[in-house]
PDB file of C-alpha atoms in Angstrom:
ATOM      1  CA  ALA A 138    -207.257  44.689  55.601  1.00 84.00           C
ATOM      2  CA  GLN A 139    -206.718  48.414  55.244  1.00 90.00           C
ATOM      3  CA  SER A 140    -209.191  51.090  54.075  1.00 93.00           C
ATOM      4  CA  VAL A 141    -209.544  54.964  54.556  1.00 96.00           C
ATOM      5  CA  ALA A 142    -212.641  57.057  54.846  1.00 97.00           C
ATOM      6  CA  GLN A 143    -213.372  60.673  53.810  1.00 97.00           C
ATOM      7  CA  PRO A 144    -216.526  61.470  54.807  1.00 96.00           C
ATOM      8  CA  GLU A 145    -216.763  64.998  53.064  1.00 97.00           C
ATOM      9  CA  ASP A 146    -217.221  65.089  49.185  1.00 96.00           C
ATOM     10  CA  GLN A 147    -216.591  69.031  49.392  1.00 97.00           C
ATOM     11  CA  VAL A 148    -215.288  71.481  51.861  1.00 98.00           C
ATOM     12  CA  ASN A 149    -215.918  75.170  51.242  1.00 98.00           C
ATOM     13  CA  VAL A 150    -214.240  78.042  53.344  1.00 98.00           C
ATOM     14  CA  ALA A 151    -213.729  81.743  53.318  1.00 98.00           C
ATOM     15  CA  GLU A 152    -210.141  83.001  52.760  1.00 98.00           C
ATOM     16  CA  GLY A 153    -208.494  83.372  56.051  1.00 97.00           C
ATOM     17  CA  ASN A 154    -210.272  80.986  57.927  1.00 98.00           C
ATOM     18  CA  PRO A 155    -209.392  77.695  59.278  1.00 98.00           C
ATOM     19  CA  LEU A 156    -209.416  74.494  56.863  1.00 98.00           C
ATOM     20  CA  THR A 157    -210.028  71.180  58.019  1.00 98.00           C
ATOM     21  CA  VAL A 158    -210.163  67.936  55.721  1.00 98.00           C
ATOM     22  CA  LYS A 159    -211.334  65.002  57.820  1.00 98.00           C
ATOM     23  CA  CYS A 160    -209.900  61.372  57.467  1.00 98.00           C
ATOM     24  CA  THR A 161    -210.543  57.922  59.353  1.00 98.00           C
ATOM     25  CA  TYR A 162    -208.786  54.838  58.692  1.00 97.00           C
ATOM     26  CA  SER A 163    -209.097  51.080  59.270  1.00 95.00           C
ATOM     27  CA  VAL A 164    -206.239  49.042  59.528  1.00 93.00           C
ATOM     28  CA  SER A 165    -205.517  45.354  61.353  1.00 91.00           C
ATOM     29  CA  GLY A 166    -201.848  46.563  62.506  1.00 91.00           C
ATOM     30  CA  ASN A 167    -200.553  50.056  63.232  1.00 91.00           C
ATOM     31  CA  PRO A 168    -201.146  52.704  60.446  1.00 94.00           C
ATOM     32  CA  TYR A 169    -198.916  54.642  58.153  1.00 94.00           C
ATOM     33  CA  LEU A 170    -200.823  57.526  57.313  1.00 96.00           C
ATOM     34  CA  PHE A 171    -200.186  60.199  54.473  1.00 97.00           C
ATOM     35  CA  TRP A 172    -201.926  63.093  52.704  1.00 98.00           C
ATOM     36  CA  TYR A 173    -201.892  64.215  49.161  1.00 97.00           C
ATOM     37  CA  VAL A 174    -203.056  67.290  47.224  1.00 97.00           C
ATOM     38  CA  GLN A 175    -203.941  67.211  43.478  1.00 95.00           C
ATOM     39  CA  TYR A 176    -204.158  70.120  41.464  1.00 91.00           C
ATOM     40  CA  PRO A 177    -206.185  70.027  38.209  1.00 86.00           C
ATOM     41  CA  ASN A 178    -204.706  68.400  35.703  1.00 80.00           C
ATOM     42  CA  ARG A 179    -201.756  67.670  37.483  1.00 84.00           C
ATOM     43  CA  GLY A 180    -200.310  64.374  39.565  1.00 86.00           C
ATOM     44  CA  LEU A 181    -200.519  63.751  43.257  1.00 92.00           C
ATOM     45  CA  GLN A 182    -198.449  66.009  45.326  1.00 94.00           C
ATOM     46  CA  PHE A 183    -197.003  64.417  49.012  1.00 94.00           C
ATOM     47  CA  LEU A 184    -197.951  66.612  51.454  1.00 96.00           C
ATOM     48  CA  LEU A 185    -197.238  64.734  54.971  1.00 95.00           C
ATOM     49  CA  LYS A 186    -196.938  61.591  56.531  1.00 95.00           C
ATOM     50  CA  TYR A 187    -197.583  60.040  60.215  1.00 95.00           C
ATOM     51  CA  ILE A 188    -195.516  56.912  60.612  1.00 93.00           C
ATOM     52  CA  THR A 189    -194.567  57.189  64.267  1.00 89.00           C
ATOM     53  CA  GLY A 190    -193.921  59.606  67.168  1.00 90.00           C
ATOM     54  CA  ASP A 191    -195.480  63.083  67.881  1.00 93.00           C
ATOM     55  CA  ASN A 192    -199.418  63.007  66.795  1.00 94.00           C
ATOM     56  CA  LEU A 193    -199.069  66.468  65.155  1.00 96.00           C
ATOM     57  CA  VAL A 194    -197.132  66.054  62.182  1.00 96.00           C
ATOM     58  CA  LYS A 195    -196.105  69.073  60.106  1.00 96.00           C
ATOM     59  CA  GLY A 196    -196.160  69.382  56.136  1.00 94.00           C
ATOM     60  CA  SER A 197    -195.737  71.435  53.022  1.00 91.00           C
ATOM     61  CA  TYR A 198    -197.467  74.652  52.323  1.00 92.00           C
ATOM     62  CA  GLY A 199    -198.302  75.210  55.845  1.00 95.00           C
ATOM     63  CA  PHE A 200    -200.587  72.080  56.394  1.00 97.00           C
ATOM     64  CA  GLU A 201    -200.417  69.963  59.540  1.00 97.00           C
ATOM     65  CA  ALA A 202    -202.255  66.738  60.647  1.00 98.00           C
ATOM     66  CA  GLU A 203    -203.285  65.289  63.980  1.00 96.00           C
ATOM     67  CA  PHE A 204    -203.276  61.761  64.468  1.00 97.00           C
ATOM     68  CA  ASN A 205    -205.895  60.180  66.888  1.00 97.00           C
ATOM     69  CA  LYS A 206    -205.399  56.803  67.541  1.00 95.00           C
ATOM     70  CA  SER A 207    -208.626  56.199  69.877  1.00 95.00           C
ATOM     71  CA  GLN A 208    -210.610  58.072  67.029  1.00 96.00           C
ATOM     72  CA  THR A 209    -208.959  56.316  64.168  1.00 97.00           C
ATOM     73  CA  SER A 210    -208.512  59.654  62.796  1.00 98.00           C
ATOM     74  CA  PHE A 211    -205.879  61.658  60.667  1.00 98.00           C
ATOM     75  CA  HIS A 212    -207.646  64.964  59.800  1.00 98.00           C
ATOM     76  CA  LEU A 213    -205.744  67.723  57.516  1.00 98.00           C
ATOM     77  CA  LYS A 214    -205.950  71.086  58.985  1.00 98.00           C
ATOM     78  CA  LYS A 215    -204.472  74.695  57.783  1.00 98.00           C
ATOM     79  CA  PRO A 216    -204.924  77.463  60.249  1.00 97.00           C
ATOM     80  CA  SER A 217    -205.413  80.022  57.535  1.00 97.00           C
ATOM     81  CA  ALA A 218    -206.656  78.863  54.118  1.00 97.00           C
ATOM     82  CA  LEU A 219    -205.759  80.649  51.033  1.00 97.00           C
ATOM     83  CA  VAL A 220    -207.508  80.672  47.737  1.00 96.00           C
ATOM     84  CA  SER A 221    -204.472  78.548  46.219  1.00 95.00           C
ATOM     85  CA  ASP A 222    -205.295  75.563  48.759  1.00 96.00           C
ATOM     86  CA  SER A 223    -208.375  75.012  46.127  1.00 96.00           C
ATOM     87  CA  ALA A 224    -207.566  71.472  45.077  1.00 96.00           C
ATOM     88  CA  LEU A 225    -208.641  67.600  45.429  1.00 96.00           C
ATOM     89  CA  TYR A 226    -207.071  66.235  48.742  1.00 97.00           C
ATOM     90  CA  PHE A 227    -206.421  62.495  49.122  1.00 97.00           C
ATOM     91  CA  CYS A 228    -206.013  60.694  52.579  1.00 98.00           C
ATOM     92  CA  ALA A 229    -204.223  57.257  52.186  1.00 96.00           C
ATOM     93  CA  VAL A 230    -203.111  54.531  54.780  1.00 95.00           C
ATOM     94  CA  ARG A 231    -200.816  51.464  54.938  1.00 93.00           C
ATOM     95  CA  ASP A 232    -200.971  48.771  57.305  1.00 90.00           C
ATOM     96  CA  ASP A 233    -197.602  48.532  59.115  1.00 87.00           C
ATOM     97  CA  SER A 234    -198.176  44.590  58.890  1.00 84.00           C
ATOM     98  CA  SER A 235    -198.214  44.628  55.076  1.00 81.00           C
ATOM     99  CA  ASN A 236    -194.913  43.954  53.590  1.00 78.00           C
ATOM    100  CA  ASP A 237    -196.513  45.086  50.104  1.00 79.00           C
ATOM    101  CA  TYR A 238    -196.143  49.146  50.293  1.00 85.00           C
ATOM    102  CA  LYS A 239    -199.419  49.283  48.727  1.00 90.00           C
ATOM    103  CA  LEU A 240    -201.619  52.426  49.976  1.00 93.00           C
ATOM    104  CA  SER A 241    -205.378  52.454  50.069  1.00 93.00           C
ATOM    105  CA  PHE A 242    -206.652  55.977  49.074  1.00 95.00           C
ATOM    106  CA  GLY A 243    -209.911  57.814  50.393  1.00 96.00           C
ATOM    107  CA  ALA A 244    -212.404  58.908  47.803  1.00 96.00           C
ATOM    108  CA  GLY A 245    -211.109  62.309  47.937  1.00 96.00           C
ATOM    109  CA  THR A 246    -212.108  65.835  49.377  1.00 97.00           C
ATOM    110  CA  THR A 247    -212.550  68.848  46.949  1.00 97.00           C
ATOM    111  CA  VAL A 248    -211.713  72.143  49.063  1.00 98.00           C
ATOM    112  CA  THR A 249    -212.737  75.301  47.526  1.00 98.00           C
ATOM    113  CA  VAL A 250    -211.537  78.497  49.341  1.00 97.00           C
ATOM    114  CA  ARG A 251    -213.416  81.365  48.218  1.00 97.00           C
ATOM    115  CA  ALA A 252    -211.675  84.965  48.200  1.00 95.00           C
TER     116      ALA A 252
ATOM    117  CA  SER B 157    -188.441  62.367  47.332  1.00 79.00           C
ATOM    118  CA  ALA B 158    -188.240  61.632  43.760  1.00 86.00           C
ATOM    119  CA  VAL B 159    -188.979  63.111  40.656  1.00 91.00           C
ATOM    120  CA  ILE B 160    -190.999  61.221  37.944  1.00 95.00           C
ATOM    121  CA  SER B 161    -191.880  61.872  34.436  1.00 96.00           C
ATOM    122  CA  GLN B 162    -194.412  60.083  32.018  1.00 97.00           C
ATOM    123  CA  LYS B 163    -194.654  59.885  28.552  1.00 97.00           C
ATOM    124  CA  PRO B 164    -197.044  61.121  26.806  1.00 97.00           C
ATOM    125  CA  SER B 165    -198.919  63.715  28.921  1.00 96.00           C
ATOM    126  CA  ARG B 166    -201.831  63.012  27.064  1.00 96.00           C
ATOM    127  CA  ASP B 167    -202.832  61.118  23.787  1.00 97.00           C
ATOM    128  CA  ILE B 168    -206.156  60.417  21.796  1.00 98.00           C
ATOM    129  CA  CYS B 169    -206.563  56.823  20.358  1.00 97.00           C
ATOM    130  CA  GLN B 170    -208.592  54.791  18.264  1.00 97.00           C
ATOM    131  CA  ARG B 171    -210.559  51.963  19.468  1.00 97.00           C
ATOM    132  CA  GLY B 172    -208.763  48.620  19.009  1.00 97.00           C
ATOM    133  CA  THR B 173    -205.100  50.075  19.424  1.00 97.00           C
ATOM    134  CA  SER B 174    -202.549  49.908  21.994  1.00 98.00           C
ATOM    135  CA  LEU B 175    -200.925  52.924  23.889  1.00 98.00           C
ATOM    136  CA  THR B 176    -197.233  52.117  25.668  1.00 98.00           C
ATOM    137  CA  ILE B 177    -196.779  54.775  28.817  1.00 98.00           C
ATOM    138  CA  GLN B 178    -193.406  55.365  30.097  1.00 98.00           C
ATOM    139  CA  CYS B 179    -192.251  56.276  33.299  1.00 97.00           C
ATOM    140  CA  GLN B 180    -188.901  57.707  34.453  1.00 97.00           C
ATOM    141  CA  VAL B 181    -187.694  58.230  37.674  1.00 96.00           C
ATOM    142  CA  ASP B 182    -184.445  60.656  38.674  1.00 95.00           C
ATOM    143  CA  SER B 183    -183.034  57.709  41.148  1.00 92.00           C
ATOM    144  CA  GLN B 184    -183.016  53.841  41.718  1.00 93.00           C
ATOM    145  CA  VAL B 185    -186.276  52.591  43.329  1.00 91.00           C
ATOM    146  CA  THR B 186    -187.139  48.949  43.875  1.00 88.00           C
ATOM    147  CA  MET B 187    -191.151  49.568  44.329  1.00 88.00           C
ATOM    148  CA  MET B 188    -193.230  51.366  41.578  1.00 93.00           C
ATOM    149  CA  PHE B 189    -196.863  51.544  40.930  1.00 96.00           C
ATOM    150  CA  TRP B 190    -199.414  51.969  38.059  1.00 97.00           C
ATOM    151  CA  TYR B 191    -202.671  53.447  38.974  1.00 97.00           C
ATOM    152  CA  ARG B 192    -205.821  54.588  37.205  1.00 97.00           C
ATOM    153  CA  GLN B 193    -207.965  57.608  37.866  1.00 94.00           C
ATOM    154  CA  GLN B 194    -211.266  59.271  36.458  1.00 90.00           C
ATOM    155  CA  PRO B 195    -211.021  62.731  36.663  1.00 84.00           C
ATOM    156  CA  GLY B 196    -212.045  64.216  39.907  1.00 86.00           C
ATOM    157  CA  GLN B 197    -212.264  60.433  41.400  1.00 90.00           C
ATOM    158  CA  SER B 198    -209.799  58.397  43.487  1.00 92.00           C
ATOM    159  CA  LEU B 199    -206.892  56.127  42.486  1.00 93.00           C
ATOM    160  CA  THR B 200    -207.270  52.623  41.581  1.00 94.00           C
ATOM    161  CA  LEU B 201    -204.273  50.391  41.549  1.00 95.00           C
ATOM    162  CA  ILE B 202    -203.529  48.451  38.715  1.00 97.00           C
ATOM    163  CA  ALA B 203    -200.293  46.669  39.786  1.00 96.00           C
ATOM    164  CA  THR B 204    -197.199  46.624  41.328  1.00 94.00           C
ATOM    165  CA  ALA B 205    -193.968  46.407  39.291  1.00 93.00           C
ATOM    166  CA  ASN B 206    -190.838  45.787  41.109  1.00 86.00           C
ATOM    167  CA  GLN B 207    -187.602  45.371  39.179  1.00 83.00           C
ATOM    168  CA  GLY B 208    -186.662  41.744  38.885  1.00 82.00           C
ATOM    169  CA  SER B 209    -189.785  40.401  39.450  1.00 84.00           C
ATOM    170  CA  GLU B 210    -193.436  39.938  37.243  1.00 89.00           C
ATOM    171  CA  ALA B 211    -195.715  42.376  38.012  1.00 93.00           C
ATOM    172  CA  THR B 212    -198.501  41.717  40.537  1.00 94.00           C
ATOM    173  CA  TYR B 213    -201.622  42.670  39.162  1.00 96.00           C
ATOM    174  CA  GLU B 214    -204.778  43.745  41.224  1.00 95.00           C
ATOM    175  CA  SER B 215    -208.295  42.124  41.160  1.00 94.00           C
ATOM    176  CA  GLY B 216    -210.225  43.226  37.856  1.00 95.00           C
ATOM    177  CA  PHE B 217    -206.636  43.798  35.922  1.00 96.00           C
ATOM    178  CA  VAL B 218    -204.929  41.240  33.617  1.00 96.00           C
ATOM    179  CA  ILE B 219    -201.519  40.878  31.940  1.00 96.00           C
ATOM    180  CA  ASP B 220    -203.087  40.561  28.442  1.00 97.00           C
ATOM    181  CA  LYS B 221    -204.897  43.964  28.944  1.00 97.00           C
ATOM    182  CA  PHE B 222    -202.038  45.862  30.622  1.00 97.00           C
ATOM    183  CA  PRO B 223    -198.621  44.364  30.256  1.00 96.00           C
ATOM    184  CA  ILE B 224    -195.829  46.089  32.327  1.00 96.00           C
ATOM    185  CA  SER B 225    -192.106  45.959  31.761  1.00 94.00           C
ATOM    186  CA  ARG B 226    -189.584  47.098  34.488  1.00 94.00           C
ATOM    187  CA  PRO B 227    -186.109  46.790  32.878  1.00 92.00           C
ATOM    188  CA  ASN B 228    -184.107  48.635  35.593  1.00 92.00           C
ATOM    189  CA  LEU B 229    -184.457  50.658  38.861  1.00 93.00           C
ATOM    190  CA  THR B 230    -185.279  53.861  37.047  1.00 95.00           C
ATOM    191  CA  PHE B 231    -188.077  52.885  34.399  1.00 95.00           C
ATOM    192  CA  SER B 232    -191.017  51.376  33.686  1.00 96.00           C
ATOM    193  CA  THR B 233    -193.801  50.867  31.003  1.00 96.00           C
ATOM    194  CA  LEU B 234    -197.162  50.190  31.188  1.00 98.00           C
ATOM    195  CA  THR B 235    -198.918  49.367  27.746  1.00 98.00           C
ATOM    196  CA  VAL B 236    -203.028  49.593  27.505  1.00 98.00           C
ATOM    197  CA  SER B 237    -203.962  47.118  25.057  1.00 98.00           C
ATOM    198  CA  ASN B 238    -206.715  46.626  22.452  1.00 97.00           C
ATOM    199  CA  MET B 239    -208.538  49.826  23.822  1.00 97.00           C
ATOM    200  CA  SER B 240    -212.079  50.674  24.323  1.00 96.00           C
ATOM    201  CA  PRO B 241    -213.720  53.763  25.015  1.00 95.00           C
ATOM    202  CA  GLU B 242    -213.978  52.480  28.939  1.00 94.00           C
ATOM    203  CA  ASP B 243    -209.774  52.686  29.043  1.00 96.00           C
ATOM    204  CA  SER B 244    -210.106  56.654  28.973  1.00 96.00           C
ATOM    205  CA  SER B 245    -208.766  57.618  32.120  1.00 96.00           C
ATOM    206  CA  ILE B 246    -205.807  59.265  33.736  1.00 95.00           C
ATOM    207  CA  TYR B 247    -202.877  56.588  34.219  1.00 97.00           C
ATOM    208  CA  LEU B 248    -200.214  57.318  36.966  1.00 96.00           C
ATOM    209  CA  CYS B 249    -196.841  55.807  37.934  1.00 97.00           C
ATOM    210  CA  SER B 250    -195.503  56.292  41.377  1.00 96.00           C
ATOM    211  CA  VAL B 251    -192.633  54.846  43.321  1.00 94.00           C
ATOM    212  CA  SER B 252    -192.030  54.099  46.983  1.00 89.00           C
ATOM    213  CA  PRO B 253    -188.279  55.080  47.745  1.00 81.00           C
ATOM    214  CA  GLY B 254    -189.222  55.600  51.729  1.00 72.00           C
ATOM    215  CA  VAL B 255    -190.671  54.023  54.445  1.00 70.00           C
ATOM    216  CA  GLY B 256    -194.012  54.021  52.891  1.00 78.00           C
ATOM    217  CA  GLU B 257    -195.156  57.383  51.004  1.00 87.00           C
ATOM    218  CA  GLN B 258    -195.438  57.141  47.321  1.00 92.00           C
ATOM    219  CA  TYR B 259    -194.560  59.648  44.812  1.00 93.00           C
ATOM    220  CA  PHE B 260    -196.425  60.500  41.822  1.00 95.00           C
ATOM    221  CA  GLY B 261    -195.634  61.323  38.241  1.00 95.00           C
ATOM    222  CA  PRO B 262    -197.620  64.030  36.427  1.00 94.00           C
ATOM    223  CA  GLY B 263    -200.005  61.460  34.971  1.00 95.00           C
ATOM    224  CA  THR B 264    -201.101  60.397  31.468  1.00 96.00           C
ATOM    225  CA  ARG B 265    -204.402  61.448  29.986  1.00 96.00           C
ATOM    226  CA  LEU B 266    -205.664  58.990  27.734  1.00 97.00           C
ATOM    227  CA  THR B 267    -208.993  59.278  25.531  1.00 97.00           C
ATOM    228  CA  VAL B 268    -210.371  56.544  23.471  1.00 97.00           C
ATOM    229  CA  THR B 269    -212.416  56.945  20.470  1.00 96.00           C
TER     230      THR B 269
END
């Protein structure tokens, strides 16, 4: 079984401040982890993924995420947030022991960056 | 990555009618998925549509209500049949060309009146 939790419905930060969006996961095997962003009236855009290797992964638009196996977390971070980063963010997981390629998505976190 | 288009982008339909949503991919992919999403909410997987096999439906979704075709490696359709207002939602298709990430189409916003 696989699942992911995003404990915060909303995150509000000032432009220029660091942004963190939290995600924890649960899998039977090893996790494949993903972050997506959804702007209003748009589809989901892939930001970054962790499959194996370096625990810190870098993605699009200056975002990065850190895989922490002991805490079963994969938090999304950006050192300096922009107003244009305001969007809905989804964390997703796939158990590597699964061969059906299905992803389980979190409930989503709405990020608001104020000018 | 993959570039995905969906048609129509939005539609308003009468209850009891059916709508077919098309999903076109710019490259050949085996794995394709159909999701439903209420605005501002998470995604719910409807079915997995792999070319050369019957679609696999998730719990709560049945073929009679959501028939899917997958005639080749770049195209799929999802039909929402005998629609009711509860079917009002955003319908998204996605593909998985790589190790695990999925790429999504822009979505079809359906309103049933």
